[in-house]
Amino acid sequence: MECDDLFEMDGVRLGYTEDTVTITEVDYGRKAVFDNKGNLLSSNFPEDFMPFLLNYYKLNYDLVQGSREDDRELGDD
């Protein structure tokens, strides 16, 4: 499954693939990629953004999982 943009709010976009969750700050071109366990795989955000990124990941992970399940149910994998 390629990265699906789940939603965008206040300039922050949440996306996912089967194995990753991506948080993008649209206007600044910053992107962080996490695996499904919350490990940071890559990021070009400043280090002081880490608390925000981790919190955003944790707050939205259930939404991502639900969307993945919908994708599987609809055969969009």
Coordinates of N, CA, C and O in Angstrom, one line a residue:
M1 N 0.8 -1.2 0.0 CA 0.0 0.0 0.0 C 0.9 1.2 0.0 O 1.8 1.3 0.8
E2 N 0.6 2.2 -0.9 CA 1.4 3.4 -0.9 C 0.9 4.3 0.2 O -0.2 4.1 0.7
C3 N 1.6 5.4 0.4 CA 1.2 6.3 1.5 C -0.1 7.0 1.1 O -0.3 7.7 0.1
D4 N -1.1 6.8 2.0 CA -2.4 7.5 1.8 C -2.4 8.7 2.8 O -2.0 8.5 4.0
D5 N -2.8 9.8 2.3 CA -3.0 10.9 3.2 C -4.3 10.8 3.9 O -5.3 10.7 3.3
L6 N -4.2 10.7 5.2 CA -5.4 10.4 6.0 C -6.2 11.7 6.3 O -7.3 11.8 6.0
F7 N -5.5 12.7 6.7 CA -6.1 14.0 6.9 C -5.0 15.1 7.1 O -3.8 14.8 7.3
E8 N -5.4 16.3 6.9 CA -4.5 17.5 7.1 C -5.3 18.5 7.9 O -6.4 18.8 7.6
M9 N -4.6 19.0 9.0 CA -5.2 20.0 9.8 C -4.1 21.0 10.3 O -3.1 20.5 10.8
D10 N -4.4 22.2 10.2 CA -3.4 23.3 10.7 C -2.1 23.1 10.1 O -1.0 23.3 10.8
G11 N -2.0 22.7 8.8 CA -0.7 22.6 8.1 C 0.1 21.3 8.4 O 1.2 21.2 8.0
V12 N -0.5 20.4 9.2 CA 0.1 19.1 9.5 C -0.7 18.0 8.9 O -1.9 17.9 9.1
R13 N 0.0 17.2 8.1 CA -0.6 16.1 7.3 C -0.2 14.8 7.9 O 1.0 14.6 8.2
L14 N -1.2 13.9 8.1 CA -0.9 12.5 8.6 C -1.1 11.6 7.4 O -2.1 11.6 6.7
G15 N -0.2 10.7 7.2 CA -0.2 9.7 6.2 C 0.2 8.4 6.7 O 0.8 8.3 7.8
Y16 N 0.0 7.3 5.9 CA 0.4 6.0 6.4 C 0.6 5.1 5.2 O 0.1 5.3 4.1
T17 N 1.4 4.0 5.4 CA 1.5 2.9 4.6 C 1.2 1.7 5.5 O 0.9 1.9 6.7
E18 N 1.4 0.5 5.0 CA 1.2 -0.7 5.9 C 2.2 -0.7 7.0 O 1.9 -1.2 8.1
D19 N 3.4 -0.2 6.8 CA 4.5 -0.3 7.8 C 4.9 1.0 8.4 O 5.7 1.0 9.4
T20 N 4.4 2.1 8.0 CA 4.8 3.4 8.5 C 3.7 4.4 8.7 O 2.6 4.3 8.1
V21 N 4.0 5.4 9.5 CA 3.1 6.5 9.8 C 4.0 7.8 9.5 O 5.1 7.9 10.0
T22 N 3.4 8.7 8.6 CA 4.2 9.8 8.2 C 3.5 11.1 8.7 O 2.3 11.3 8.5
I23 N 4.2 12.0 9.3 CA 3.7 13.3 9.8 C 4.5 14.3 9.0 O 5.7 14.4 9.0
T24 N 3.8 15.2 8.3 CA 4.4 16.2 7.4 C 3.9 17.6 7.8 O 2.7 17.8 8.0
E25 N 4.8 18.5 7.9 CA 4.5 19.9 8.1 C 4.5 20.5 6.7 O 5.6 20.8 6.2
V26 N 3.4 20.7 6.1 CA 3.3 21.0 4.7 C 4.0 22.2 4.3 O 4.8 22.2 3.3
D27 N 3.8 23.3 4.9 CA 4.4 24.6 4.5 C 5.9 24.7 4.6 O 6.5 25.5 4.0
Y28 N 6.5 23.8 5.4 CA 7.9 23.9 5.6 C 8.7 22.7 5.1 O 9.9 22.6 5.1
G29 N 7.9 21.7 4.5 CA 8.6 20.6 3.9 C 9.2 19.6 4.8 O 10.1 18.8 4.5
R30 N 8.8 19.7 6.1 CA 9.4 18.8 7.1 C 8.6 17.5 7.1 O 7.3 17.5 7.0
K31 N 9.3 16.4 7.3 CA 8.6 15.1 7.4 C 9.3 14.2 8.4 O 10.5 14.1 8.4
A32 N 8.5 13.5 9.1 CA 9.0 12.5 10.1 C 8.2 11.2 9.7 O 7.0 11.1 9.5
V33 N 9.0 10.1 9.7 CA 8.4 8.7 9.4 C 8.7 7.8 10.6 O 9.8 7.7 11.1
F34 N 7.6 7.2 11.1 CA 7.7 6.3 12.2 C 7.3 4.9 11.8 O 6.5 4.8 10.8
D35 N 7.8 3.9 12.4 CA 7.3 2.5 12.2 C 6.1 2.3 13.0 O 5.7 3.2 13.8
N36 N 5.5 1.1 13.0 CA 4.2 0.9 13.7 C 4.4 0.8 15.2 O 3.4 0.7 15.9
K37 N 5.6 0.7 15.7 CA 5.9 0.6 17.1 C 6.3 2.0 17.7 O 6.6 2.1 18.8
G38 N 6.2 3.0 16.8 CA 6.5 4.4 17.3 C 8.0 4.7 17.3 O 8.4 5.8 17.8
N39 N 8.8 3.9 16.6 CA 10.2 4.2 16.4 C 10.4 5.2 15.3 O 9.9 5.0 14.2
L40 N 11.2 6.2 15.5 CA 11.4 7.2 14.5 C 12.4 6.6 13.4 O 13.5 6.2 13.8
L41 N 12.0 6.6 12.2 CA 12.8 6.0 11.1 C 13.6 7.1 10.4 O 14.8 6.9 10.1
S42 N 13.0 8.3 10.2 CA 13.7 9.4 9.6 C 12.9 10.7 9.9 O 11.7 10.6 10.2
S43 N 13.6 11.8 9.9 CA 13.0 13.1 10.2 C 13.9 14.2 9.8 O 15.2 14.1 9.9
N44 N 13.3 15.3 9.2 CA 14.1 16.5 9.0 C 13.5 17.6 9.8 O 13.7 18.8 9.6
F45 N 12.8 17.3 10.9 CA 12.3 18.2 11.9 C 13.4 18.6 12.8 O 14.3 17.7 13.1
P46 N 13.4 19.8 13.4 CA 14.4 20.1 14.4 C 14.2 19.2 15.6 O 13.1 18.7 15.9
E47 N 15.2 18.9 16.4 CA 15.2 18.0 17.5 C 14.1 18.4 18.5 O 13.5 17.6 19.2
D48 N 13.9 19.7 18.7 CA 13.0 20.2 19.7 C 11.5 19.9 19.4 O 10.6 20.1 20.2
F49 N 11.3 19.4 18.2 CA 9.9 19.0 17.8 C 9.6 17.6 18.2 O 8.4 17.1 18.0
M50 N 10.5 16.8 18.7 CA 10.3 15.4 19.0 C 9.1 15.2 20.0 O 8.3 14.3 19.7
P51 N 9.0 15.9 21.0 CA 7.8 15.7 21.9 C 6.5 15.9 21.2 O 5.6 15.1 21.3
F52 N 6.4 16.9 20.3 CA 5.2 17.1 19.5 C 5.0 15.9 18.6 O 3.9 15.4 18.5
L53 N 6.0 15.5 17.9 CA 5.9 14.4 16.9 C 5.4 13.1 17.6 O 4.5 12.4 17.1
L54 N 6.1 12.8 18.7 CA 5.7 11.5 19.4 C 4.3 11.6 20.0 O 3.5 10.6 19.9
N55 N 3.9 12.7 20.5 CA 2.5 12.9 21.0 C 1.5 12.8 19.8 O 0.5 12.1 19.9
Y56 N 1.8 13.4 18.7 CA 0.9 13.4 17.5 C 0.8 12.0 17.0 O -0.3 11.5 16.7
Y57 N 1.9 11.3 17.0 CA 1.9 9.8 16.6 C 0.9 9.0 17.5 O 0.1 8.3 17.0
K58 N 1.2 9.2 18.8 CA 0.4 8.4 19.8 C -1.1 8.7 19.7 O -2.0 7.9 19.8
L59 N -1.4 10.0 19.6 CA -2.8 10.5 19.5 C -3.6 9.9 18.3 O -4.8 9.7 18.3
N60 N -2.8 9.7 17.2 CA -3.5 9.4 15.9 C -3.3 7.9 15.5 O -3.8 7.6 14.5
Y61 N -2.5 7.2 16.2 CA -2.2 5.8 15.8 C -3.5 4.9 15.6 O -3.6 4.2 14.7
D62 N -4.4 5.1 16.6 CA -5.7 4.3 16.4 C -6.5 4.6 15.2 O -7.0 3.8 14.5
L63 N -6.5 5.9 14.8 CA -7.1 6.4 13.6 C -6.5 5.7 12.4 O -7.1 5.3 11.5
V64 N -5.1 5.7 12.4 CA -4.4 5.1 11.3 C -4.7 3.6 11.2 O -5.0 3.1 10.1
Q65 N -4.7 2.9 12.3 CA -5.1 1.5 12.3 C -6.5 1.2 11.8 O -6.7 0.3 11.0
G66 N -7.4 2.1 12.2 CA -8.8 1.9 11.7 C -8.8 2.1 10.2 O -9.6 1.4 9.5
S67 N -8.1 3.1 9.7 CA -8.1 3.3 8.2 C -7.4 2.2 7.5 O -7.8 1.8 6.4
R68 N -6.4 1.6 8.1 CA -5.7 0.4 7.4 C -6.7 -0.7 7.3 O -6.8 -1.4 6.3
E69 N -7.5 -0.9 8.4 CA -8.5 -2.0 8.4 C -9.5 -1.8 7.3 O -10.0 -2.7 6.6
D70 N -10.0 -0.5 7.2 CA -10.9 -0.2 6.1 C -10.3 -0.5 4.8 O -11.0 -1.0 3.9
D71 N -9.1 -0.1 4.6 CA -8.4 -0.4 3.3 C -8.4 -1.9 3.0 O -8.7 -2.3 1.9
R72 N -8.1 -2.7 4.0 CA -8.0 -4.1 3.8 C -9.4 -4.7 3.5 O -9.6 -5.5 2.6
E73 N -10.4 -4.2 4.2 CA -11.8 -4.6 3.9 C -12.3 -4.3 2.5 O -13.0 -5.1 1.9
L74 N -11.8 -3.1 2.0 CA -12.2 -2.7 0.7 C -11.3 -3.2 -0.4 O -11.5 -3.0 -1.6
G75 N -10.3 -4.0 0.0 CA -9.3 -4.6 -0.9 C -8.4 -3.5 -1.5 O -7.8 -3.7 -2.6
D76 N -8.1 -2.4 -0.8 CA -7.3 -1.4 -1.3 C -5.9 -1.5 -0.6 O -5.4 -0.6 0.1
D77 N -5.2 -2.6 -0.8 CA -4.0 -2.8 -0.2 C -2.9 -2.9 -1.1 O -2.3 -3.4 -1.8

